Amino acid sequence: MAASLNQKVDALVKSNPEAAKKLEETIAALEKTYLSGESAEGPIGRLGRGFQTFKSNVYDKDSALFDKLKTGQWPKYMIIACSDSRVDPATIFGLNPGEAFMVRNVANMVPAWEPKGGYPSVSSALEYAVKHLKVEHIIVIGHRLCGGIKALVTTEEGQGSHDFIENWLEIGKPARAATKAVSGSDEVDEQCKFCEKESVNVSLTNLLSYPWVKEKVVGKKLSIHGGFYDFVEGSFQVWDFELNVSHSQKF
Ligand SMILES: [Zn+2]
C-alpha cells in the first residue's frame, strides 16, 4: 500500500510540476502541525483543549471533591511563588483544587507590613489567607534562574528602565546587600544562586512584620517555611523559619 502510494506520488511529481509544488506545501503544513508540536488549534484553542482534558479526567471524575468545593475552600497552605512559567506550584507539587491559596508575582516577594499603602496585592491575599481561611502553613518558594532575582542582583539601586519592575524588586534590597557582602566578587550566576534563597528569607522576615502573622506563628497556629525549586538539577528544598532559619530538608 505504502509502495503504491509512493509510486503514485513519484508519477504525479514527475508529470506535473504544479502538483509537486502543492504537495510540498501540504507536507510542510502537515510537518508544522504534527512534527513541530504546534497545532492548528491556536493558542486559545490549546487552553480549551486543556480544559476539556481537565474536565473529563479530573472534574467529572471527582464529584465528591468538586461538590465540596462548591460550598467553600479550606486550604492548609498559602504558597507565594514566582510568576515564572516554569515553576507552577500546582504542577510541581501535584496539588488538587482547594489545597493551596496562592500568590505569584515577580521573584516571589512579600513586602513588609505597610498599612494602607498603594494597591497591596500580596498583603490583601495574605490577610484573607491568615484571618479568614486560617491556613496552617505559608511557604515562600524561590527558584533557580529567576529573572527577577537576576535583575535585582545586576541593577544598581535607582537604575533600570522599566515602569514597575525595579521598584517592585526593591523589596529584595536586603537580599541584594547580603549577596554583595557574601558573594559580590563571584560570577553573576553564583550571586544569583545565593540571592534566590536569601530573598526568600527576606520575604519570610517581612511576613513576620504583619502583626496577625506573627501572633499566629508565636501561638503555634501558623508556621512559615522557605522553599527552593531548582529545575536545573530537579530538586526541591524546604526549610522552617521561626525567628531564625532551621531544619532544612532537601528532596
Ligand atoms: Zn522567578
XYZ file of N, CA and C and ligand atoms in Angstrom:
754
model
N 0.840 -1.211 0.000
C 0.000 0.000 0.000
C 0.868 1.251 0.000
N 1.901 1.248 0.929
C 2.777 2.406 1.021
C 3.578 2.566 -0.261
N 4.066 1.424 -0.802
C 4.847 1.474 -2.039
C 3.983 2.023 -3.159
N 2.757 1.578 -3.193
C 1.848 2.024 -4.229
C 1.605 3.532 -4.114
N 1.488 4.004 -2.890
C 1.288 5.448 -2.672
C 2.525 6.217 -3.134
N 3.712 5.690 -2.746
C 4.960 6.339 -3.173
C 5.062 6.413 -4.687
N 4.682 5.304 -5.346
C 4.755 5.279 -6.816
C 3.826 6.328 -7.417
N 2.645 6.426 -6.849
C 1.680 7.408 -7.356
C 2.219 8.827 -7.184
N 2.821 9.074 -5.999
C 3.369 10.408 -5.723
C 4.493 10.709 -6.702
N 5.395 9.707 -6.910
C 6.513 9.897 -7.851
C 5.999 10.264 -9.238
N 4.999 9.525 -9.685
C 4.450 9.754 -11.026
C 3.851 11.149 -11.124
N 3.139 11.533 -10.081
C 2.487 12.846 -10.057
C 3.523 13.968 -10.101
N 4.574 13.818 -9.280
C 5.616 14.846 -9.200
C 6.324 14.994 -10.537
N 6.604 13.829 -11.187
C 7.322 13.872 -12.473
C 6.464 14.499 -13.568
N 5.178 14.187 -13.550
C 4.334 14.614 -14.663
C 3.756 16.011 -14.477
N 3.734 16.510 -13.251
C 3.001 17.756 -13.030
C 3.706 18.638 -11.989
N 4.550 19.569 -12.444
C 5.303 20.428 -11.512
C 4.382 21.227 -10.580
N 3.233 21.625 -11.086
C 2.278 22.392 -10.265
C 1.797 21.550 -9.082
N 1.463 20.280 -9.392
C 1.006 19.363 -8.340
C 2.137 19.095 -7.351
N 3.376 19.013 -7.864
C 4.526 18.756 -6.986
C 4.688 19.894 -5.985
N 4.502 21.133 -6.472
C 4.642 22.304 -5.600
C 3.566 22.274 -4.507
N 2.341 21.967 -4.932
C 1.220 21.894 -3.978
C 1.487 20.835 -2.907
N 2.022 19.704 -3.388
C 2.309 18.596 -2.478
C 3.351 19.006 -1.438
N 4.383 19.722 -1.894
C 5.423 20.192 -0.977
C 4.840 21.105 0.098
N 3.944 22.005 -0.349
C 3.323 22.935 0.611
C 2.481 22.175 1.636
N 1.751 21.163 1.124
C 0.902 20.376 2.030
C 1.752 19.630 3.053
N 2.865 19.045 2.584
C 3.747 18.305 3.502
C 4.325 19.250 4.558
N 4.730 20.471 4.114
C 5.297 21.444 5.060
C 4.266 21.804 6.132
N 3.002 21.994 5.697
C 1.949 22.350 6.659
C 1.699 21.200 7.630
N 1.709 19.966 7.097
C 1.486 18.794 7.963
C 2.622 18.648 8.976
N 3.865 18.898 8.505
C 5.013 18.796 9.415
C 4.905 19.826 10.525
N 4.483 21.041 10.134
C 4.359 22.117 11.122
C 3.332 21.725 12.188
N 2.239 21.132 11.734
C 1.167 20.777 12.660
C 1.529 19.583 13.537
N 2.083 18.545 12.913
C 2.232 17.291 13.658
C 3.636 17.006 14.160
N 4.653 17.620 13.567
C 6.017 17.301 13.996
C 6.640 18.383 14.857
N 6.197 19.625 14.738
C 6.847 20.697 15.494
C 6.199 20.894 16.851
N 5.119 20.180 17.137
C 4.441 20.363 18.419
C 3.417 21.477 18.348
N 3.453 22.278 17.272
C 2.434 23.316 17.141
C 1.142 22.667 16.683
N 0.076 23.350 16.893
C -1.181 22.754 16.488
C -2.030 23.784 15.778
N -2.847 23.297 14.853
C -3.707 24.199 14.095
C -4.764 24.829 14.987
N -4.935 24.316 16.216
C -6.000 24.823 17.083
C -5.713 26.252 17.560
N -4.456 26.695 17.562
C -4.124 28.046 18.010
C -3.952 28.104 19.515
N -3.371 29.217 20.004
C -3.031 29.288 21.438
C -4.235 29.256 22.373
N -5.351 29.878 21.978
C -6.509 29.863 22.876
C -7.226 28.519 22.778
N -7.225 27.957 21.567
C -7.774 26.611 21.403
C -7.016 25.609 22.262
N -5.714 25.824 22.398
C -4.875 24.968 23.258
C -5.406 24.978 24.702
N -5.806 26.168 25.165
C -6.346 26.257 26.528
C -7.680 25.522 26.626
N -8.503 25.682 25.583
C -9.795 24.994 25.571
C -9.614 23.485 25.619
N -8.641 22.985 24.842
C -8.378 21.539 24.842
C -7.887 21.102 26.221
N -7.025 21.942 26.837
C -6.528 21.627 28.183
C -7.677 21.550 29.178
N -8.630 22.488 29.037
C -9.761 22.470 29.964
C -10.608 21.219 29.762
N -10.828 20.857 28.497
C -11.636 19.653 28.239
C -10.974 18.420 28.850
N -9.653 18.358 28.756
C -8.926 17.223 29.342
C -9.086 17.222 30.856
N -8.926 18.415 31.462
C -9.107 18.537 32.919
C -10.529 18.137 33.307
N -11.504 18.606 32.512
C -12.897 18.334 32.872
C -13.179 16.831 32.846
N -12.713 16.162 31.776
C -13.047 14.734 31.719
C -12.173 13.884 32.629
N -10.900 14.284 32.842
C -10.013 13.444 33.657
C -10.072 13.756 35.146
N -10.448 14.980 35.492
C -10.408 15.378 36.905
C -11.797 15.792 37.399
N -12.352 16.825 36.788
C -13.610 17.404 37.297
C -14.748 16.382 37.293
N -14.933 15.733 36.159
C -16.062 14.791 36.054
C -15.844 13.522 36.863
N -14.584 13.263 37.250
C -14.297 12.006 37.953
C -14.277 12.161 39.462
N -14.336 13.391 39.967
C -14.242 13.569 41.415
C -15.350 14.502 41.891
N -16.578 14.044 41.723
C -17.699 14.919 42.078
C -17.719 15.193 43.578
N -17.189 14.260 44.388
C -17.173 14.491 45.841
C -16.351 15.737 46.151
N -15.168 15.821 45.543
C -14.304 16.979 45.785
C -14.952 18.257 45.263
N -15.439 18.210 44.029
C -15.939 19.457 43.446
C -17.274 19.879 44.051
N -18.066 18.922 44.527
C -19.292 19.300 45.250
C -18.927 20.004 46.557
N -17.889 19.495 47.226
C -17.443 20.121 48.477
C -16.927 21.537 48.212
N -16.158 21.681 47.128
C -15.578 22.994 46.826
C -16.633 24.027 46.433
N -17.819 23.537 46.050
C -18.896 24.494 45.743
C -19.354 25.207 47.007
N -19.048 24.620 48.168
C -19.525 25.217 49.424
C -18.447 26.034 50.132
N -17.211 26.009 49.626
C -16.166 26.810 50.269
C -14.789 26.275 49.955
N -13.785 26.862 50.618
C -12.409 26.376 50.459
C -11.731 26.334 51.819
N -10.918 25.307 52.021
C -10.222 25.116 53.293
C -8.760 24.746 53.038
N -8.054 25.601 52.321
C -6.658 25.243 52.017
C -5.789 25.256 53.275
N -4.889 24.291 53.370
C -3.944 24.261 54.503
C -2.744 25.159 54.232
N -2.473 25.380 52.956
C -1.267 26.121 52.589
C -1.604 27.441 51.926
N -0.767 28.433 52.210
C -0.680 29.580 51.323
C 0.704 29.499 50.687
N 0.736 29.538 49.375
C 2.016 29.456 48.673
C 2.275 30.770 47.943
N 3.473 31.300 48.135
C 3.879 32.517 47.430
C 5.045 32.124 46.530
N 4.815 32.201 45.239
C 5.815 31.722 44.282
C 5.997 32.748 43.176
N 6.995 32.509 42.347
C 7.287 33.434 41.245
C 6.284 33.229 40.100
N 6.091 34.290 39.322
C 5.209 34.202 38.148
C 5.833 33.395 37.013
N 7.112 33.101 37.127
C 7.839 32.365 36.080
C 7.037 31.151 35.606
N 6.941 31.004 34.280
C 6.091 29.947 33.705
C 6.609 28.539 33.983
N 7.841 28.441 34.502
C 8.434 27.112 34.695
C 8.259 26.573 36.107
N 7.635 27.361 36.980
C 7.687 26.986 38.398
C 6.307 26.913 39.051
N 5.310 26.525 38.287
C 3.943 26.488 38.811
C 3.826 25.499 39.978
N 3.520 25.970 41.188
C 3.457 25.065 42.343
C 2.426 23.947 42.183
N 1.284 24.249 41.565
C 0.261 23.208 41.404
C 0.823 22.043 40.592
N 1.656 22.371 39.616
C 2.252 21.321 38.789
C 3.330 20.566 39.547
N 4.251 21.307 40.190
C 5.400 20.602 40.775
C 5.035 19.836 42.047
N 3.969 20.243 42.738
C 3.560 19.503 43.937
C 2.340 18.618 43.682
N 1.802 18.656 42.481
C 0.611 17.854 42.188
C -0.560 18.225 43.084
N -0.785 19.512 43.262
C -1.836 19.961 44.179
C -3.220 19.829 43.560
N -4.175 19.476 44.395
C -5.564 19.426 43.951
C -6.216 20.784 44.133
N -7.284 21.059 43.384
C -8.042 22.283 43.633
C -8.465 22.329 45.103
N -8.312 23.497 45.718
C -8.705 23.650 47.118
C -7.573 23.426 48.106
N -6.421 22.933 47.645
C -5.345 22.611 48.592
C -4.473 23.797 48.967
N -4.278 24.729 48.029
C -3.347 25.828 48.315
C -3.910 27.153 47.824
N -3.880 28.129 48.702
C -4.204 29.510 48.341
C -2.900 30.101 47.825
N -2.946 30.788 46.700
C -1.679 31.090 46.049
C -1.536 32.539 45.608
N -0.328 33.043 45.757
C 0.037 34.332 45.168
C 1.283 34.084 44.343
N 1.283 34.590 43.132
C 2.502 34.513 42.324
C 2.826 35.915 41.835
N 4.066 36.288 41.969
C 4.488 37.606 41.490
C 5.943 37.541 41.040
N 6.447 38.646 40.535
C 7.829 38.674 40.055
C 8.775 38.431 41.234
N 9.512 37.344 41.170
C 10.543 36.979 42.152
C 9.983 36.622 43.537
N 8.749 36.149 43.570
C 8.139 35.640 44.818
C 8.425 36.509 46.047
N 8.077 37.775 45.932
C 8.368 38.725 47.008
C 7.160 38.944 47.925
N 7.455 39.124 49.202
C 6.439 39.584 50.156
C 6.910 40.933 50.697
N 6.151 41.996 50.458
C 6.566 43.289 51.015
C 6.362 43.315 52.522
N 7.103 44.181 53.191
C 6.913 44.329 54.640
C 5.574 45.013 54.910
N 5.094 44.852 56.131
C 3.838 45.469 56.599
C 3.842 46.964 56.314
N 2.828 47.400 55.583
C 2.714 48.835 55.296
C 1.229 49.132 55.146
N 0.535 49.366 56.272
C -0.914 49.509 56.198
C -1.325 50.674 55.311
N -2.386 50.453 54.555
C -2.989 51.470 53.678
C -2.056 51.926 52.562
N -1.032 51.162 52.272
C -0.091 51.606 51.236
C -0.461 51.077 49.858
N -0.599 51.934 48.868
C -0.751 51.560 47.464
C -1.881 50.584 47.195
N -1.611 49.615 46.316
C -2.571 48.562 45.984
C -1.972 47.245 46.457
N -2.256 46.886 47.697
C -1.497 45.795 48.323
C -1.979 44.403 47.915
N -1.570 43.972 46.762
C -1.997 42.671 46.245
C -1.578 41.527 47.164
N -0.287 41.484 47.502
C 0.198 40.375 48.333
C -0.394 40.471 49.734
N -0.388 41.681 50.293
C -0.844 41.852 51.675
C -2.319 41.494 51.831
N -3.139 41.844 50.847
C -4.566 41.525 50.992
C -4.802 40.024 50.845
N -4.054 39.369 49.964
C -4.178 37.906 49.852
C -3.723 37.241 51.146
N -2.650 37.778 51.704
C -2.119 37.252 52.965
C -3.140 37.409 54.094
N -3.753 38.583 54.145
C -4.733 38.853 55.191
C -5.913 37.885 55.085
N -6.370 37.660 53.858
C -7.502 36.748 53.664
C -7.118 35.318 54.058
N -5.910 34.923 53.639
C -5.461 33.550 53.919
C -5.312 33.301 55.416
N -4.763 34.289 56.119
C -4.464 34.090 57.544
C -5.708 34.296 58.407
N -6.448 35.386 58.137
C -7.575 35.708 59.022
C -8.818 34.887 58.717
N -9.095 34.655 57.434
C -10.367 34.012 57.080
C -10.217 32.533 56.742
N -9.207 32.215 55.934
C -9.044 30.800 55.573
C -8.295 30.031 56.658
N -7.588 30.787 57.504
C -6.835 30.173 58.605
C -5.879 29.085 58.101
N -5.106 29.438 57.085
C -4.111 28.485 56.577
C -3.134 28.141 57.699
N -2.578 26.930 57.629
C -1.661 26.488 58.695
C -0.197 26.666 58.318
N 0.056 26.772 57.016
C 1.443 26.907 56.552
C 1.514 27.966 55.465
N 2.489 28.849 55.592
C 2.789 29.770 54.489
C 4.173 29.395 53.968
N 4.262 29.181 52.672
C 5.533 28.773 52.071
C 5.896 29.761 50.969
N 7.056 30.367 51.105
C 7.567 31.252 50.050
C 8.605 30.455 49.270
N 8.389 30.340 47.972
C 9.247 29.462 47.172
C 10.043 30.252 46.140
N 11.348 30.215 46.281
C 12.233 30.797 45.270
C 12.611 29.734 44.255
N 13.300 30.141 43.224
C 13.679 29.144 42.223
C 14.957 29.532 41.503
N 15.594 28.540 40.929
C 16.822 28.723 40.156
C 16.514 29.502 38.872
N 17.477 30.256 38.418
C 17.398 31.028 37.176
C 16.219 32.002 37.164
N 16.004 32.654 38.308
C 14.902 33.619 38.415
C 15.320 34.938 37.748
N 14.584 35.337 36.737
C 14.901 36.573 36.018
C 14.775 37.798 36.909
N 13.800 37.772 37.813
C 13.603 38.895 38.729
C 14.798 39.057 39.654
N 15.284 37.934 40.169
C 16.438 37.994 41.076
C 17.688 38.426 40.316
N 17.819 37.980 39.080
C 18.974 38.410 38.280
C 18.947 39.928 38.096
N 17.736 40.460 37.836
C 17.610 41.918 37.688
C 17.953 42.618 39.002
N 17.520 42.036 40.120
C 17.824 42.625 41.430
C 19.334 42.661 41.672
N 19.994 41.561 41.320
C 21.433 41.437 41.573
C 22.243 42.347 40.656
N 21.780 42.520 39.420
C 22.618 43.210 38.426
C 22.230 44.676 38.204
N 21.162 45.133 38.845
C 20.749 46.528 38.640
C 21.071 47.355 39.877
N 21.771 48.437 39.677
C 22.086 49.331 40.798
C 20.809 49.988 41.303
N 20.798 50.307 42.580
C 19.627 50.963 43.158
C 19.333 52.272 42.415
N 18.069 52.482 42.072
C 17.683 53.710 41.371
C 17.895 53.644 39.865
N 18.501 52.543 39.389
C 18.726 52.380 37.949
C 17.652 51.460 37.370
N 17.738 51.205 36.071
C 16.773 50.306 35.432
C 15.792 51.096 34.599
N 15.230 50.433 33.580
C 14.457 51.169 32.581
C 12.974 50.802 32.563
N 12.547 49.942 33.498
C 11.145 49.515 33.450
C 10.237 50.479 34.213
N 8.952 50.391 33.892
C 7.997 51.256 34.589
C 7.763 50.792 36.029
N 7.789 49.475 36.249
C 7.401 48.953 37.563
C 8.409 47.990 38.193
N 9.139 47.268 37.362
C 9.859 46.092 37.869
C 10.921 46.434 38.918
N 11.782 47.400 38.626
C 12.857 47.700 39.582
C 12.294 48.165 40.924
N 11.215 48.949 40.837
C 10.604 49.441 42.072
C 10.085 48.280 42.911
N 9.425 47.321 42.247
C 8.908 46.140 42.942
C 10.043 45.341 43.567
N 11.121 45.169 42.798
C 12.227 44.330 43.269
C 12.969 44.936 44.458
N 12.750 46.225 44.700
C 13.408 46.862 45.849
C 13.016 46.201 47.170
N 11.898 45.462 47.157
C 11.535 44.682 48.356
C 12.705 43.773 48.740
N 13.428 43.304 47.739
C 14.531 42.370 47.990
C 15.871 43.042 48.244
N 15.845 44.355 48.485
C 17.088 45.106 48.691
C 17.999 44.490 49.764
N 17.438 44.068 50.917
C 18.332 43.465 51.924
C 19.013 42.188 51.407
N 18.317 41.455 50.530
C 18.922 40.236 49.968
C 20.052 40.601 49.014
N 19.848 41.682 48.263
C 20.930 42.127 47.369
C 22.147 42.543 48.188
N 21.916 43.271 49.283
C 23.033 43.720 50.121
C 23.773 42.513 50.701
N 23.016 41.516 51.177
C 23.651 40.316 51.744
C 24.430 39.572 50.666
N 23.879 39.541 49.466
C 24.543 38.844 48.359
C 25.864 39.526 48.014
N 25.835 40.847 47.938
C 27.063 41.578 47.598
C 28.117 41.378 48.688
N 27.659 41.296 49.952
C 28.606 41.120 51.055
C 29.237 39.723 51.028
N 28.423 38.715 50.725
C 28.904 37.327 50.818
C 29.514 36.852 49.509
N 28.921 37.281 48.387
C 29.237 36.646 47.113
C 29.540 37.671 46.016
N 29.763 38.934 46.427
C 29.873 40.043 45.474
C 30.971 39.900 44.438
N 32.038 39.135 44.766
C 33.130 39.013 43.790
C 32.952 37.788 42.896
N 31.890 37.016 43.119
C 31.648 35.815 42.301
C 31.000 36.189 40.972
N 30.951 35.202 40.074
C 30.218 35.368 38.814
C 28.753 35.700 39.127
N 28.095 36.356 38.157
C 26.701 36.764 38.373
C 25.821 35.562 38.726
N 26.035 34.430 38.043
C 25.172 33.272 38.312
C 25.335 32.775 39.747
N 26.568 32.834 40.266
C 26.795 32.422 41.663
C 26.091 33.392 42.609
N 26.174 34.680 42.299
C 25.484 35.680 43.125
C 23.976 35.425 43.104
N 23.471 35.101 41.909
C 22.026 34.845 41.787
C 21.620 33.639 42.627
N 22.440 32.579 42.576
C 22.134 31.371 43.360
C 21.963 31.724 44.827
N 22.862 32.563 45.330
C 22.787 32.969 46.733
C 21.545 33.821 46.969
N 21.342 34.796 46.074
C 20.256 35.762 46.266
C 18.878 35.116 46.099
N 18.794 34.096 45.252
C 17.499 33.418 45.051
C 16.979 32.836 46.360
N 17.902 32.345 47.205
C 17.473 31.814 48.510
C 17.372 32.924 49.553
N 18.333 33.833 49.520
C 18.346 34.893 50.524
C 17.100 35.777 50.413
N 16.631 35.987 49.187
C 15.436 36.827 49.019
C 14.207 36.139 49.621
N 14.212 34.808 49.620
C 13.115 34.083 50.285
C 13.150 34.389 51.780
N 14.352 34.388 52.354
C 14.458 34.691 53.790
C 14.028 36.124 54.098
N 14.301 37.040 53.167
C 13.831 38.422 53.358
C 12.303 38.443 53.376
N 11.693 37.709 52.453
C 10.226 37.665 52.426
C 9.665 37.015 53.688
N 10.351 35.994 54.193
C 9.884 35.342 55.430
C 9.987 36.317 56.608
N 11.073 37.070 56.639
C 11.220 38.092 57.684
C 10.104 39.126 57.558
N 9.828 39.534 56.313
C 8.748 40.502 56.095
C 7.394 39.948 56.535
N 7.192 38.644 56.336
C 5.925 38.036 56.775
C 5.700 38.281 58.265
N 6.791 38.180 59.023
C 6.664 38.346 60.481
C 6.414 39.794 60.886
N 6.493 40.726 59.920
C 6.185 42.123 60.256
C 4.673 42.374 60.255
N 3.894 41.391 59.776
C 2.429 41.516 59.833
C 1.992 41.042 61.219
N 1.385 41.915 62.027
C 1.117 41.537 63.421
C 0.285 40.263 63.555
N -0.706 40.066 62.669
C -1.551 38.872 62.797
C -0.859 37.617 62.292
N 0.200 37.763 61.501
C 1.016 36.588 61.135
C 1.894 36.218 62.325
N 2.566 37.226 62.867
C 3.492 36.973 63.973
C 2.752 36.358 65.163
N 1.574 36.901 65.441
C 0.790 36.401 66.576
C 0.486 34.905 66.411
N 0.115 34.509 65.196
C -0.211 33.092 64.967
C 1.034 32.216 64.959
N 2.149 32.767 64.477
C 3.396 31.983 64.492
C 3.827 31.759 65.941
N 3.780 32.819 66.733
C 4.153 32.702 68.151
C 3.209 31.732 68.864
N 1.925 31.776 68.508
C 0.936 30.894 69.129
C 0.906 29.492 68.536
N 1.846 29.191 67.637
C 1.975 27.858 67.004
C 0.734 27.457 66.197
N -0.007 28.432 65.733
C -1.168 28.117 64.887
C -0.818 28.227 63.402
N 0.347 28.776 63.151
C 0.777 29.005 61.773
C 2.284 28.806 61.714
N 2.741 28.091 60.700
C 4.194 28.008 60.538
C 4.568 28.536 59.160
N 5.734 29.136 59.092
C 6.169 29.683 57.807
C 7.464 28.992 57.378
N 7.564 28.789 56.083
C 8.661 27.994 55.534
C 9.230 28.672 54.296
N 10.525 28.447 54.109
C 11.147 28.844 52.854
C 11.252 27.617 51.965
N 11.158 27.820 50.679
C 11.307 26.703 49.741
C 12.162 27.138 48.565
N 12.788 26.169 47.931
C 13.606 26.495 46.764
C 13.497 25.373 45.745
N 13.028 25.739 44.560
C 12.862 24.758 43.482
C 13.968 24.976 42.455
N 14.804 23.961 42.302
C 15.892 24.029 41.326
C 15.523 23.142 40.147
N 15.010 23.760 39.086
C 14.591 22.935 37.940
C 15.758 22.600 37.030
N 16.951 23.110 37.372
C 18.133 22.718 36.601
C 18.579 21.334 37.050
N 18.646 21.146 38.392
C 19.052 19.815 38.878
C 17.854 18.961 39.286
N 16.659 19.527 39.253
C 15.464 18.741 39.573
C 15.335 18.443 41.050
N 15.463 19.475 41.899
C 15.341 19.235 43.341
C 14.484 20.320 43.985
N 13.975 19.974 45.155
C 13.200 20.942 45.933
C 13.688 20.891 47.373
N 13.931 22.065 47.929
C 14.416 22.157 49.308
C 13.422 22.989 50.103
N 13.177 22.591 51.337
C 12.269 23.386 52.167
C 12.897 23.569 53.538
N 12.735 24.747 54.113
C 13.265 24.977 55.451
C 12.251 25.740 56.290
N 12.261 25.421 57.587
C 11.367 26.118 58.513
C 11.958 27.469 58.849
N 11.102 28.385 59.166
C 11.581 29.713 59.534
C 10.781 30.153 60.743
N 11.468 30.242 61.867
C 10.754 30.742 63.041
C 11.272 32.148 63.267
N 12.169 32.314 64.219
C 12.804 33.621 64.264
C 14.217 33.503 63.710
N 14.556 32.295 63.310
C 15.792 32.089 62.565
C 15.589 30.908 61.622
N 16.521 30.704 60.716
C 16.375 29.624 59.743
C 16.773 28.308 60.400
N 15.960 27.271 60.221
C 16.313 26.000 60.843
C 15.744 24.831 60.054
N 16.225 23.656 60.345
C 15.665 22.390 59.892
C 15.403 22.352 58.384
N 16.489 22.235 57.626
C 16.346 22.176 56.171
C 16.165 20.738 55.694
N 15.285 20.538 54.736
C 15.089 19.223 54.124
C 15.196 19.377 52.624
N 15.932 18.447 51.983
C 16.040 18.516 50.521
C 15.428 17.265 49.910
N 14.683 17.450 48.812
C 14.027 16.313 48.148
C 14.572 16.140 46.749
Zn 11.388 33.971 39.192
